[in-house]
Amino acid sequence: EAKQAQAEKAGNEDEEDNDDHDTRRLPKKRRMEIVMKNKEEANELFKDGNYKFAAARYTKALGHCGKFIDLSPDDQEEVTAMKVTLNLNLALSYSKMENWDQALRVCNDALALNGENVKALYRRAA
């Protein structure tokens, strides 16, 4: 229960401040840690049925994915794969909330990154 309360609190913080003003030029490793922390918190929220707060965390993680700098081709591939995963998780959150337009939009975002992703094609069709 403490973990759930902590995850909900983290989700609430995003509701209060949807603008992400983090403009630091962080090294890839540190930025990826922030992405992963948000993703893990979102996963916990999702498991607990807190789809709205999970969606906010997945969105925040996606925002951080756009802030990587000076990536090698391999690093760029890793970030792209993470963006696909986050978009798919976000699509599932929106589907659980019956927000079909948003679910379709983020499925299309995932497909723009990886046009042959079977899970994205399936979720878009569902």
PDB file of C-alpha atoms in Angstrom:
ATOM      1  CA  GLU A   1       0.000   0.000   0.000  1.00  0.00           C
ATOM      2  CA  ALA A   2       2.852   2.378   0.753  1.00  0.00           C
ATOM      3  CA  LYS A   3       4.255   1.782  -2.720  1.00  0.00           C
ATOM      4  CA  GLN A   4       0.853   2.475  -4.266  1.00  0.00           C
ATOM      5  CA  ALA A   5       0.464   5.690  -2.261  1.00  0.00           C
ATOM      6  CA  GLN A   6       3.927   6.790  -3.324  1.00  0.00           C
ATOM      7  CA  ALA A   7       3.155   6.051  -6.983  1.00  0.00           C
ATOM      8  CA  GLU A   8      -0.147   7.950  -6.757  1.00  0.00           C
ATOM      9  CA  LYS A   9       1.642  10.887  -5.148  1.00  0.00           C
ATOM     10  CA  ALA A  10       4.159  10.877  -7.999  1.00  0.00           C
ATOM     11  CA  GLY A  11       1.283  10.794 -10.474  1.00  0.00           C
ATOM     12  CA  ASN A  12      -0.443  13.678  -8.696  1.00  0.00           C
ATOM     13  CA  GLU A  13       2.681  15.785  -8.930  1.00  0.00           C
ATOM     14  CA  ASP A  14       2.457  15.512 -12.699  1.00  0.00           C
ATOM     15  CA  GLU A  15      -1.160  16.594 -12.659  1.00  0.00           C
ATOM     16  CA  GLU A  16      -0.203  19.781 -10.831  1.00  0.00           C
ATOM     17  CA  ASP A  17       2.689  20.600 -13.165  1.00  0.00           C
ATOM     18  CA  ASN A  18       2.273  19.165 -16.628  1.00  0.00           C
ATOM     19  CA  ASP A  19       4.986  21.422 -18.033  1.00  0.00           C
ATOM     20  CA  ASP A  20       8.394  19.837 -17.921  1.00  0.00           C
ATOM     21  CA  HIS A  21      10.993  22.540 -17.613  1.00  0.00           C
ATOM     22  CA  ASP A  22      13.985  20.210 -17.439  1.00  0.00           C
ATOM     23  CA  THR A  23      16.346  21.723 -19.968  1.00  0.00           C
ATOM     24  CA  ARG A  24      19.544  20.274 -18.508  1.00  0.00           C
ATOM     25  CA  ARG A  25      22.005  18.744 -20.943  1.00  0.00           C
ATOM     26  CA  LEU A  26      22.271  15.468 -19.076  1.00  0.00           C
ATOM     27  CA  PRO A  27      24.491  12.575 -20.133  1.00  0.00           C
ATOM     28  CA  LYS A  28      22.621   9.736 -21.842  1.00  0.00           C
ATOM     29  CA  LYS A  29      22.962   7.418 -18.842  1.00  0.00           C
ATOM     30  CA  ARG A  30      21.418   9.922 -16.420  1.00  0.00           C
ATOM     31  CA  ARG A  31      18.603  10.886 -18.802  1.00  0.00           C
ATOM     32  CA  MET A  32      17.789   7.200 -19.390  1.00  0.00           C
ATOM     33  CA  GLU A  33      17.629   6.682 -15.608  1.00  0.00           C
ATOM     34  CA  ILE A  34      14.968   9.409 -15.451  1.00  0.00           C
ATOM     35  CA  VAL A  35      13.054   7.804 -18.325  1.00  0.00           C
ATOM     36  CA  MET A  36      13.201   4.397 -16.630  1.00  0.00           C
ATOM     37  CA  LYS A  37      12.123   5.798 -13.249  1.00  0.00           C
ATOM     38  CA  ASN A  38       9.053   7.371 -14.849  1.00  0.00           C
ATOM     39  CA  LYS A  39       8.303   4.197 -16.809  1.00  0.00           C
ATOM     40  CA  GLU A  40       8.576   2.011 -13.696  1.00  0.00           C
ATOM     41  CA  GLU A  41       6.317   4.348 -11.714  1.00  0.00           C
ATOM     42  CA  ALA A  42       3.831   4.324 -14.590  1.00  0.00           C
ATOM     43  CA  ASN A  43       3.893   0.523 -14.682  1.00  0.00           C
ATOM     44  CA  GLU A  44       3.081   0.387 -10.948  1.00  0.00           C
ATOM     45  CA  LEU A  45       0.246   2.868 -11.368  1.00  0.00           C
ATOM     46  CA  PHE A  46      -1.111   0.883 -14.315  1.00  0.00           C
ATOM     47  CA  LYS A  47      -1.008  -2.393 -12.362  1.00  0.00           C
ATOM     48  CA  ASP A  48      -2.999  -0.699  -9.601  1.00  0.00           C
ATOM     49  CA  GLY A  49      -5.631   0.487 -12.079  1.00  0.00           C
ATOM     50  CA  ASN A  50      -4.589   4.149 -11.919  1.00  0.00           C
ATOM     51  CA  TYR A  51      -4.632   4.568 -15.689  1.00  0.00           C
ATOM     52  CA  LYS A  52      -4.854   8.365 -15.707  1.00  0.00           C
ATOM     53  CA  PHE A  53      -1.762   8.766 -13.541  1.00  0.00           C
ATOM     54  CA  ALA A  54       0.029   6.007 -15.437  1.00  0.00           C
ATOM     55  CA  ALA A  55      -0.640   7.865 -18.690  1.00  0.00           C
ATOM     56  CA  ALA A  56       0.799  11.044 -17.162  1.00  0.00           C
ATOM     57  CA  ARG A  57       3.988   9.194 -16.184  1.00  0.00           C
ATOM     58  CA  TYR A  58       4.365   7.511 -19.580  1.00  0.00           C
ATOM     59  CA  THR A  59       3.918  10.935 -21.184  1.00  0.00           C
ATOM     60  CA  LYS A  60       6.580  12.408 -18.917  1.00  0.00           C
ATOM     61  CA  ALA A  61       8.973   9.579 -19.818  1.00  0.00           C
ATOM     62  CA  LEU A  62       8.314  10.252 -23.516  1.00  0.00           C
ATOM     63  CA  GLY A  63       9.095  13.912 -22.939  1.00  0.00           C
ATOM     64  CA  HIS A  64      12.462  12.972 -21.508  1.00  0.00           C
ATOM     65  CA  CYS A  65      13.108  10.742 -24.530  1.00  0.00           C
ATOM     66  CA  GLY A  66      13.035  13.871 -26.650  1.00  0.00           C
ATOM     67  CA  LYS A  67      15.814  15.465 -24.614  1.00  0.00           C
ATOM     68  CA  PHE A  68      18.696  13.145 -25.412  1.00  0.00           C
ATOM     69  CA  ILE A  69      21.656  14.861 -27.048  1.00  0.00           C
ATOM     70  CA  ASP A  70      24.582  13.727 -29.169  1.00  0.00           C
ATOM     71  CA  LEU A  71      23.494  10.091 -29.460  1.00  0.00           C
ATOM     72  CA  SER A  72      25.445   7.459 -31.337  1.00  0.00           C
ATOM     73  CA  PRO A  73      23.449   5.390 -33.853  1.00  0.00           C
ATOM     74  CA  ASP A  74      23.210   2.529 -31.310  1.00  0.00           C
ATOM     75  CA  ASP A  75      22.043   4.896 -28.575  1.00  0.00           C
ATOM     76  CA  GLN A  76      19.492   6.427 -30.943  1.00  0.00           C
ATOM     77  CA  GLU A  77      18.177   2.947 -31.703  1.00  0.00           C
ATOM     78  CA  GLU A  78      17.825   2.262 -27.959  1.00  0.00           C
ATOM     79  CA  VAL A  79      15.931   5.519 -27.409  1.00  0.00           C
ATOM     80  CA  THR A  80      13.658   4.829 -30.384  1.00  0.00           C
ATOM     81  CA  ALA A  81      12.845   1.365 -29.018  1.00  0.00           C
ATOM     82  CA  MET A  82      12.033   2.944 -25.639  1.00  0.00           C
ATOM     83  CA  LYS A  83       9.749   5.494 -27.322  1.00  0.00           C
ATOM     84  CA  VAL A  84       7.878   2.681 -29.074  1.00  0.00           C
ATOM     85  CA  THR A  85       7.440   0.827 -25.773  1.00  0.00           C
ATOM     86  CA  LEU A  86       6.272   3.953 -23.962  1.00  0.00           C
ATOM     87  CA  ASN A  87       3.795   4.804 -26.723  1.00  0.00           C
ATOM     88  CA  LEU A  88       2.381   1.272 -26.608  1.00  0.00           C
ATOM     89  CA  ASN A  89       2.021   1.404 -22.824  1.00  0.00           C
ATOM     90  CA  LEU A  90       0.394   4.809 -23.152  1.00  0.00           C
ATOM     91  CA  ALA A  91      -1.998   3.436 -25.790  1.00  0.00           C
ATOM     92  CA  LEU A  92      -3.034   0.661 -23.431  1.00  0.00           C
ATOM     93  CA  SER A  93      -3.604   3.183 -20.631  1.00  0.00           C
ATOM     94  CA  TYR A  94      -5.788   5.300 -22.919  1.00  0.00           C
ATOM     95  CA  SER A  95      -7.682   2.186 -24.023  1.00  0.00           C
ATOM     96  CA  LYS A  96      -8.394   1.259 -20.410  1.00  0.00           C
ATOM     97  CA  MET A  97      -9.834   4.761 -19.955  1.00  0.00           C
ATOM     98  CA  GLU A  98     -11.805   4.332 -23.217  1.00  0.00           C
ATOM     99  CA  ASN A  99     -10.032   7.351 -24.690  1.00  0.00           C
ATOM    100  CA  TRP A 100      -9.952   5.865 -28.165  1.00  0.00           C
ATOM    101  CA  ASP A 101      -8.745   8.948 -30.046  1.00  0.00           C
ATOM    102  CA  GLN A 102      -5.664   9.287 -27.866  1.00  0.00           C
ATOM    103  CA  ALA A 103      -5.014   5.540 -27.996  1.00  0.00           C
ATOM    104  CA  LEU A 104      -5.117   5.668 -31.797  1.00  0.00           C
ATOM    105  CA  ARG A 105      -2.848   8.729 -31.868  1.00  0.00           C
ATOM    106  CA  VAL A 106      -0.105   7.136 -29.757  1.00  0.00           C
ATOM    107  CA  CYS A 107      -0.353   3.845 -31.675  1.00  0.00           C
ATOM    108  CA  ASN A 108       0.270   5.865 -34.820  1.00  0.00           C
ATOM    109  CA  ASP A 109       3.217   7.552 -33.079  1.00  0.00           C
ATOM    110  CA  ALA A 110       4.659   4.118 -32.285  1.00  0.00           C
ATOM    111  CA  LEU A 111       4.142   2.991 -35.880  1.00  0.00           C
ATOM    112  CA  ALA A 112       5.857   6.140 -37.166  1.00  0.00           C
ATOM    113  CA  LEU A 113       8.920   5.008 -35.212  1.00  0.00           C
ATOM    114  CA  ASN A 114       8.626   1.329 -36.154  1.00  0.00           C
ATOM    115  CA  GLY A 115       6.130   0.671 -38.921  1.00  0.00           C
ATOM    116  CA  GLU A 116       6.259  -3.092 -38.534  1.00  0.00           C
ATOM    117  CA  ASN A 117       5.666  -3.322 -34.800  1.00  0.00           C
ATOM    118  CA  VAL A 118       3.039  -6.043 -34.480  1.00  0.00           C
ATOM    119  CA  LYS A 119       1.891  -4.925 -31.042  1.00  0.00           C
ATOM    120  CA  ALA A 120       1.295  -1.376 -32.317  1.00  0.00           C
ATOM    121  CA  LEU A 121      -0.651  -2.693 -35.300  1.00  0.00           C
ATOM    122  CA  TYR A 122      -2.749  -4.896 -33.008  1.00  0.00           C
ATOM    123  CA  ARG A 123      -3.467  -2.136 -30.490  1.00  0.00           C
ATOM    124  CA  ARG A 124      -4.390   0.280 -33.258  1.00  0.00           C
ATOM    125  CA  ALA A 125      -6.829  -2.265 -34.686  1.00  0.00           C
ATOM    126  CA  ALA A 126      -8.319  -3.007 -31.272  1.00  0.00           C
TER     127      ALA A 126
END
